[in-house]
Short mmCIF file of C-alpha atoms in Angstrom, two decimals:
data_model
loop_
_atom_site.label_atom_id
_atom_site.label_comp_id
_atom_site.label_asym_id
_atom_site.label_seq_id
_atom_site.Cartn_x
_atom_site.Cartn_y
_atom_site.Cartn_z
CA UNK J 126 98.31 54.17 103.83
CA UNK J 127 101.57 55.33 102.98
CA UNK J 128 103.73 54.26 105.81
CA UNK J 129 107.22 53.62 105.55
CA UNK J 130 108.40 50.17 105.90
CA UNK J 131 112.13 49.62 107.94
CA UNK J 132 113.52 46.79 109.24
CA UNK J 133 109.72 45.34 109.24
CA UNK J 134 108.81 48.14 111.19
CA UNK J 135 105.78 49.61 109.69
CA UNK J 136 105.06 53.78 110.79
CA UNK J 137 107.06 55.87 112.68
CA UNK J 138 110.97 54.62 112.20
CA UNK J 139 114.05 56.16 114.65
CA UNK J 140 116.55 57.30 113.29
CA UNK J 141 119.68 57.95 114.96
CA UNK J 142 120.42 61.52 113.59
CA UNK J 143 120.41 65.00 113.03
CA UNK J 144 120.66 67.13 109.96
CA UNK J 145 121.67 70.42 108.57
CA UNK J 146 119.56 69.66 105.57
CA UNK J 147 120.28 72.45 101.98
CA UNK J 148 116.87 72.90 100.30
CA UNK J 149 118.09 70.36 97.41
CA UNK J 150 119.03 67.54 100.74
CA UNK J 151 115.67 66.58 100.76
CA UNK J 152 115.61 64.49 98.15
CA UNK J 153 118.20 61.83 99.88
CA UNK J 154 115.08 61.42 102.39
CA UNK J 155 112.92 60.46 99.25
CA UNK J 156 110.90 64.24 99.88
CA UNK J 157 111.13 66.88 97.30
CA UNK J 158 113.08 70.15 97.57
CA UNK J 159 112.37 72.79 99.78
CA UNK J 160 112.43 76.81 99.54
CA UNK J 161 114.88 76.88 102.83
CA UNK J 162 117.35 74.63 104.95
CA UNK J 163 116.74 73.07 107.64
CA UNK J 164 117.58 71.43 110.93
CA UNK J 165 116.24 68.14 111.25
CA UNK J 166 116.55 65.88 114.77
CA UNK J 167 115.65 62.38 114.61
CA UNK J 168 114.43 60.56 117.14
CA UNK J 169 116.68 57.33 117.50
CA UNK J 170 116.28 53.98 119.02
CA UNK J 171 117.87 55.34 122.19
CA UNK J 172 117.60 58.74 122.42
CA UNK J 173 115.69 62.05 120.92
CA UNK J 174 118.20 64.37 118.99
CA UNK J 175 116.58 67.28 120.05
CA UNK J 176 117.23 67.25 123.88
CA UNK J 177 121.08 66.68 123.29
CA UNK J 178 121.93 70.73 123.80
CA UNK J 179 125.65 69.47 121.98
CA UNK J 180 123.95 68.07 119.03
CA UNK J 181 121.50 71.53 118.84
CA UNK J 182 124.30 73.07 118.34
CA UNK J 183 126.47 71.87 116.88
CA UNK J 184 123.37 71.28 113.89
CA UNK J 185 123.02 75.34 114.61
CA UNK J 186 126.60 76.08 113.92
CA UNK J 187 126.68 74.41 109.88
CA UNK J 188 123.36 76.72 109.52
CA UNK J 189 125.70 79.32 110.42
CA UNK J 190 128.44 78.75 108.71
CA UNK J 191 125.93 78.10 105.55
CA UNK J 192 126.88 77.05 101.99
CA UNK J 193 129.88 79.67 101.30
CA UNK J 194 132.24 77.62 102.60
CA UNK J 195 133.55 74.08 103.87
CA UNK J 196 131.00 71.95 101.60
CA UNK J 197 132.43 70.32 99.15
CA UNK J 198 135.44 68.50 97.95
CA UNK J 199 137.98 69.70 95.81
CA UNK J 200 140.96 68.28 93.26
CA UNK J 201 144.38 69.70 94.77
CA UNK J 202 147.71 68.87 93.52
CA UNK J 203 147.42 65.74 95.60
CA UNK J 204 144.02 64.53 94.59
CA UNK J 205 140.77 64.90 95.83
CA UNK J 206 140.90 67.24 99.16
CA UNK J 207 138.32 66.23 101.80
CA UNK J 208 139.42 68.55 104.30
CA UNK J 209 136.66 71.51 103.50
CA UNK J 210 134.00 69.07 104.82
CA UNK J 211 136.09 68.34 107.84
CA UNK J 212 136.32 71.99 108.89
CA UNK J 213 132.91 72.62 108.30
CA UNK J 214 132.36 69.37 111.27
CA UNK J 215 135.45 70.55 113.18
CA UNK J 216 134.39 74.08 113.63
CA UNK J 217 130.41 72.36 114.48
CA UNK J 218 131.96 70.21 117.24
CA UNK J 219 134.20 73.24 118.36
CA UNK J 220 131.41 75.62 118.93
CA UNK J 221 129.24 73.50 120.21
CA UNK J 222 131.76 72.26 123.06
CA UNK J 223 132.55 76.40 123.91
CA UNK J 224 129.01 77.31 123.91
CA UNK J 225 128.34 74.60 126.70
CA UNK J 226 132.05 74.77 128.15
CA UNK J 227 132.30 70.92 127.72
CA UNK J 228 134.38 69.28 125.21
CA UNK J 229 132.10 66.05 124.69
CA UNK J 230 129.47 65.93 121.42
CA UNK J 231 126.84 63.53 122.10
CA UNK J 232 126.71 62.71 125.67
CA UNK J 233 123.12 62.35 125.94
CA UNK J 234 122.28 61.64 122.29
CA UNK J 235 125.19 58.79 121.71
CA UNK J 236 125.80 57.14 125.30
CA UNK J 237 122.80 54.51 124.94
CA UNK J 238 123.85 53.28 121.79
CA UNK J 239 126.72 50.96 121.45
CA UNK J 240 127.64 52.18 117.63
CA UNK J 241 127.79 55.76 118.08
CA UNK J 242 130.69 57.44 119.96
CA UNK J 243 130.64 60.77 121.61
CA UNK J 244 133.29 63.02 120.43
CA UNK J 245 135.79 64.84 122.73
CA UNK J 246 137.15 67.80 121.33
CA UNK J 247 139.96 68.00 124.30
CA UNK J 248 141.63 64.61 123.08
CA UNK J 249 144.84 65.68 120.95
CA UNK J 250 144.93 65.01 117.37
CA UNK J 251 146.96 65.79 114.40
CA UNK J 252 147.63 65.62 111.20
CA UNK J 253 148.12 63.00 108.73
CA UNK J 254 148.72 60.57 112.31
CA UNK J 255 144.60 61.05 112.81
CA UNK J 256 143.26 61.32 109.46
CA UNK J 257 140.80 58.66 108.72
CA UNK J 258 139.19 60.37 105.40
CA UNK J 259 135.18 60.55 107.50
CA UNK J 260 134.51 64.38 107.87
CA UNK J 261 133.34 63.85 111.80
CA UNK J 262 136.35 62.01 112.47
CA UNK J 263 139.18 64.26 110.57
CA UNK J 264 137.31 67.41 111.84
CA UNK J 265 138.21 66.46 115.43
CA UNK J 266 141.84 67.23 114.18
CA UNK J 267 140.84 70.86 113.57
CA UNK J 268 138.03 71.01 116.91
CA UNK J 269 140.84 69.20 119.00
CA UNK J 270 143.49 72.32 117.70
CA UNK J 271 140.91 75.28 118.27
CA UNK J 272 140.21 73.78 121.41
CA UNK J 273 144.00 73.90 122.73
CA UNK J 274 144.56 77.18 121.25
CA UNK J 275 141.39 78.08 123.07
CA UNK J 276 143.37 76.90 126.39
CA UNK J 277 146.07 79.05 125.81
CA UNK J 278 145.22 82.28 124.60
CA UNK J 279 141.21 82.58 126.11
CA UNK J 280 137.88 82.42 124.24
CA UNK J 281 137.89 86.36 123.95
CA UNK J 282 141.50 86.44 122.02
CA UNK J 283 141.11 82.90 119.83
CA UNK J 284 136.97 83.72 118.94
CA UNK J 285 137.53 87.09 116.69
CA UNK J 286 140.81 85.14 115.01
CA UNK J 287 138.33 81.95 114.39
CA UNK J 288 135.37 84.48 112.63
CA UNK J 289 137.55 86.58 110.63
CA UNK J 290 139.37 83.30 109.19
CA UNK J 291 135.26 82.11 107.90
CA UNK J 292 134.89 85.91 106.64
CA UNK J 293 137.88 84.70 104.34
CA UNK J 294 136.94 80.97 103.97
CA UNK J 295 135.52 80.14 100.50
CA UNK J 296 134.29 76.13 98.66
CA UNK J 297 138.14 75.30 98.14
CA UNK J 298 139.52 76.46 102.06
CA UNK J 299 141.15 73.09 103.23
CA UNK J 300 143.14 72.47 106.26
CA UNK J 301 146.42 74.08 105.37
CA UNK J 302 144.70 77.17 103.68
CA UNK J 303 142.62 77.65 107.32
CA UNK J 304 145.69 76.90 109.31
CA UNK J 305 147.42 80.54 107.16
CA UNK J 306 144.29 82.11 107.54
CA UNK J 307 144.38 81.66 111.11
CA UNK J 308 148.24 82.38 111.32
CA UNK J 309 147.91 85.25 109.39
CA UNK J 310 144.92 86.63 111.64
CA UNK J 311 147.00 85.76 114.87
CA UNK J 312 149.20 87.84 113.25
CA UNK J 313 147.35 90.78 112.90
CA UNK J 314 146.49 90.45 116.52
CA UNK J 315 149.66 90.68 117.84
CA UNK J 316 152.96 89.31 118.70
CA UNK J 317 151.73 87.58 121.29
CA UNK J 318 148.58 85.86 120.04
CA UNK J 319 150.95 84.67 117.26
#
């Protein structure tokens, strides 16, 4: 009667997810398009989505930061730059980790399950030594940076730097245009923020 079939599981199927769906998304999940995103939590094997309070919001934060900026690829002097997406991740895991003043993603949602990893945003990572090309993974180089510089200068001096750099963030922002931004904003705040 219309069930899905998975794994020869007829019904109801986990999933081991969440989403940040754009109205056109839908159609990857075999649905048509809808008038509005959306946040979608699966329900995995393990775990529900929804009751992991990192993975709410870090879901929340890419429906905040929307589809100005940090979406897409672009083609850079160097090829095709995959950074954007990364960002858009990074700056997910980031908030996520301040808003609940811990620096792991996934605790509850990831811990049962042997494949899945929870993130820690406190565990130093740079650039090109950590860069894997896998937008969760490179955007713990940017999360892992925001959270040190959170360290050091306080959520209440590195927070206005962060939002003014996405009020200047457009499609082709990349990790070394975000880095200026944010230099240039520290800047503006002062010789010693910068």
């Amino acid at each position: 009667t219309g069930a899905l079939e998975i794994g020869g599981r007829v019904g109801w199927n986990p999933v081991d997810n969440a989403y940040y769906i754009e109205p056109d998304g839908f159609a990857g999940f075999g649905a048509p398009p809808r008038a509005s995103t959306a946040l979608v939590f699966g329900q995995g094997i393990h775990a529900d989505y929804s009751y992991d309070t990192s993975i709410i919001y870090h879901e929340y934060v890419h429906s905040i930061i929307g589809l100005e900026a940090f979406r897409k690829d672009f083609t850079d002097t160097y090829g095709i730059n995959t950074t954007p997406r990364a960002i858009n991740e990074g700056l997910a895991d980031f908030f996520a980790a301040t808003f609940r003043q811990d620096p792991r993603i996934g605790t509850f949602a990831f811990a049962p399950s042997a494949n899945l990893v929870v993130r820690d945003v406190s565990v130093k990572r740079t650039c090109p030594e950590d860069f894997v090309g896998q937008y969760h993974s490179d955007g713990l180089i940017l999360a892992s940076m925001l959270w040190h510089l959170r360290d050091m200068l306080g959520e209440d001096a590195l927070m206005p730097l962060i939002l003014h750099v996405l009020s200047s963030a457009d499609m082709t922002t990349g990790f070394d245009m975000f880095a200026r931004l944010l230099s240039a904003e520290a800047a503006i705040a002062g010789p010693e923020i910068s």
